[in-house]
Coordinates of C-alpha atoms and ligand atoms in Angstrom, one line a residue:
M1 CA -6.7 -6.2 -6.9
L2 CA -8.8 -9.5 -7.5
W3 CA -7.9 -9.4 -3.7
V4 CA -9.4 -6.2 -3.5
K5 CA -13.0 -7.0 -4.9
A6 CA -12.5 -10.1 -2.6
F7 CA -12.8 -8.2 0.4
H8 CA -14.5 -5.8 -1.2
V9 CA -17.5 -8.7 -1.1
I10 CA -16.9 -9.3 2.2
F11 CA -17.7 -6.3 3.7
M12 CA -20.8 -5.8 1.6
V13 CA -21.3 -8.7 3.5
T14 CA -20.8 -7.8 6.6
W15 CA -22.3 -4.3 5.8
F16 CA -26.0 -6.5 4.9
A17 CA -25.8 -8.4 7.8
G18 CA -26.6 -5.0 10.0
L19 CA -28.6 -3.4 7.6
F20 CA -30.7 -6.6 7.5
Y21 CA -30.7 -6.8 11.7
L22 CA -30.5 -3.1 12.8
P23 CA -34.3 -2.8 11.3
R24 CA -35.4 -6.2 13.1
L25 CA -33.7 -4.8 16.1
F26 CA -36.0 -1.5 16.0
V27 CA -39.4 -3.8 15.1
Y28 CA -38.2 -5.3 18.7
H29 CA -37.5 -2.9 20.5
A30 CA -40.8 -0.7 19.8
M31 CA -43.1 -3.4 20.7
S32 CA -41.0 -3.8 24.1
D33 CA -42.5 -1.4 26.9
D34 CA -40.0 -2.3 30.3
A35 CA -37.0 -0.5 31.1
I36 CA -34.6 -3.8 30.8
S37 CA -35.7 -4.4 27.5
N38 CA -34.9 -0.3 26.2
E39 CA -31.9 -0.8 28.3
R40 CA -30.5 -4.1 26.4
F41 CA -32.1 -2.9 22.6
K42 CA -30.0 0.0 23.0
I43 CA -27.0 -1.6 23.5
M44 CA -27.5 -3.9 21.2
E45 CA -28.6 -1.3 18.5
R46 CA -25.3 1.4 19.4
K47 CA -22.7 -2.3 19.0
L48 CA -24.1 -3.2 16.0
F49 CA -24.1 -0.1 14.0
Y50 CA -20.8 1.8 15.4
G51 CA -18.8 -1.7 15.4
I52 CA -20.2 -3.3 12.3
M53 CA -22.0 -1.7 10.9
T54 CA -20.7 1.5 10.3
P55 CA -17.1 -0.6 9.8
G56 CA -18.7 -2.8 7.4
A57 CA -20.2 0.5 5.5
L58 CA -16.6 2.3 5.6
I59 CA -14.3 -0.1 3.6
T60 CA -17.0 -1.7 1.3
I61 CA -16.6 2.0 0.1
A62 CA -13.3 2.7 0.4
L63 CA -12.6 -1.0 -1.8
G64 CA -15.1 0.1 -4.1
L65 CA -13.4 3.4 -4.5
W66 CA -10.2 1.7 -4.9
M67 CA -11.1 -0.2 -8.2
L68 CA -13.4 2.4 -10.0
H69 CA -10.6 4.4 -9.3
A70 CA -7.7 1.6 -10.3
Y71 CA -9.4 0.2 -13.2
A72 CA -12.8 0.5 -13.4
W73 CA -13.9 3.7 -14.2
E74 CA -11.5 3.6 -17.3
A75 CA -13.1 0.0 -18.3
Y76 CA -17.2 0.7 -17.7
K77 CA -17.6 4.3 -17.2
G78 CA -19.7 4.6 -20.4
E79 CA -22.2 1.5 -19.1
M80 CA -25.5 1.8 -17.7
W81 CA -25.0 -0.6 -15.4
L82 CA -22.4 1.3 -13.2
H83 CA -24.1 4.2 -12.8
M84 CA -26.9 2.2 -11.9
K85 CA -25.3 0.9 -9.3
L86 CA -23.3 3.8 -7.4
T87 CA -26.9 5.3 -7.6
L88 CA -28.3 2.3 -5.6
V89 CA -25.3 2.5 -3.3
L90 CA -26.3 6.5 -2.4
L91 CA -29.6 5.2 -1.8
L92 CA -27.7 2.5 0.3
I93 CA -25.6 5.1 2.3
G94 CA -28.9 7.9 3.0
Y95 CA -30.5 4.1 4.1
H96 CA -27.9 4.0 6.7
A97 CA -27.8 7.7 7.8
W98 CA -31.3 7.0 8.0
C99 CA -30.3 3.9 11.0
W100 CA -28.1 6.1 12.8
K101 CA -30.9 8.9 13.5
L102 CA -33.4 6.1 14.2
V103 CA -30.4 4.4 16.5
N104 CA -30.1 8.4 18.4
D105 CA -34.0 8.5 19.0
F106 CA -34.6 4.9 20.5
K107 CA -30.9 6.1 22.7
H108 CA -32.8 9.2 23.7
D109 CA -36.6 7.1 24.4
R110 CA -38.4 9.7 21.2
N111 CA -39.0 7.1 18.8
S112 CA -41.8 8.0 17.0
K113 CA -42.5 4.8 15.0
S114 CA -44.7 1.9 15.3
H115 CA -43.1 -1.4 14.9
V116 CA -45.0 -1.9 11.6
F117 CA -43.0 1.0 10.4
Y118 CA -40.2 -1.1 11.2
R119 CA -40.9 -4.3 9.2
W120 CA -41.7 -1.9 5.9
F121 CA -38.5 -0.2 6.3
N122 CA -36.8 -3.2 7.2
E123 CA -37.3 -4.8 3.3
A124 CA -35.7 -1.1 1.8
P125 CA -32.4 -3.2 2.0
V126 CA -33.4 -6.3 0.1
L127 CA -34.3 -4.4 -2.9
A128 CA -31.2 -2.8 -2.9
L129 CA -29.1 -6.5 -2.6
I130 CA -31.3 -7.7 -5.1
G131 CA -30.3 -4.6 -7.7
I132 CA -26.8 -4.1 -7.2
V133 CA -26.3 -7.6 -7.8
L134 CA -28.3 -8.2 -10.7
L135 CA -26.8 -5.1 -11.9
V136 CA -23.2 -5.8 -11.7
Y137 CA -23.4 -9.9 -13.1
I138 CA -25.8 -10.0 -15.1
R139 CA -25.0 -5.7 -16.4
P140 CA -28.0 -5.2 -18.3
Ligands
HEM1 C1 -19.5 2.8 -3.1 C2 -19.3 1.8 -3.1 C3 -19.4 1.1 -4.3 C4 -18.1 1.7 -5.0 C5 -17.2 2.4 -5.5 C6 -18.5 -0.1 -5.7 C7 -17.6 -0.2 -6.9 C8 -17.2 -1.5 -7.6 C9 -16.5 -1.7 -8.5 C10 -15.2 -1.0 -9.3 C11 -16.2 -3.2 -8.6 C12 -15.3 -4.3 -9.1 C13 -15.8 -4.3 -11.1 C14 -15.6 -5.1 -11.8 O1 -14.5 -4.8 -12.1 O2 -16.6 -6.0 -12.6 C15 -17.0 -3.8 -7.9 C16 -17.4 -5.3 -7.7 C17 -18.9 -5.3 -6.6 N1 -19.4 -5.6 -6.0 FE1 -18.9 -2.9 -5.5 N2 -18.6 -1.1 -5.5 C18 -19.7 -0.5 -4.1 C19 -20.6 -1.2 -3.2 C20 -21.3 -2.0 -3.1 C21 -22.2 -2.9 -2.7 C22 -22.9 -2.1 -1.7 C23 -22.6 -3.9 -3.3 C24 -23.5 -4.8 -2.2 C25 -24.8 -4.5 -2.2 C26 -21.3 -4.4 -3.9 C27 -21.6 -5.7 -4.4 C28 -20.3 -5.8 -5.5 C29 -20.1 -6.7 -6.0 C30 -20.9 -8.1 -5.7 C31 -18.8 -7.0 -7.0 C32 -18.1 -7.8 -7.6 C33 -18.7 -8.4 -8.7 C34 -17.5 -9.6 -9.4 O3 -17.6 -10.4 -8.5 O4 -17.2 -9.2 -10.8 N3 -20.9 -2.9 -4.0 N4 -17.8 -3.0 -7.1

């Protein structure tokens, strides 16, 4: 199970690399106004979302569910930190789905949001990461 936990954390880092960088690409994409940049950002967004972020998310979630099933649910189901962590993870999955919608909006040249919006949008995964890591390690 220590191997599973280690790879859970490794793929969580992969997932977060995308959660931090994709909205940053949206910031630059929303500021760009020439066709070459537009096409280049579309490729970068597609590869990051489908090649790195989504596999990272799926494997992190699969390994987390594996640990829950194997021992962690029985051990911690009475503890608040686990329920709060899982709630934050659900919000993160919602954020991931929103990113998917935004990647598609850019792909079809129908982005309607400003770079300022994406700068704020970029902060949400930071809060989720701080929240989840504090819950997992401090277990308040
Ligand atoms: C559906 C998604 C997830 C599930 C079901 C899940 C479940 C779990 C479980 C059962 C453990 C083992 C707890 C223990 O034995 O102490 C664990 C460990 C951990 N999880 Fe998750 N997790 C999920 C997503 C995430 C995400 C998104 C993050 C980061 C933002 C994360 C961060 C961690 C960390 C850092 C540990 C290691 C704790 C340690 O070193 O002991 N998990 N997770």
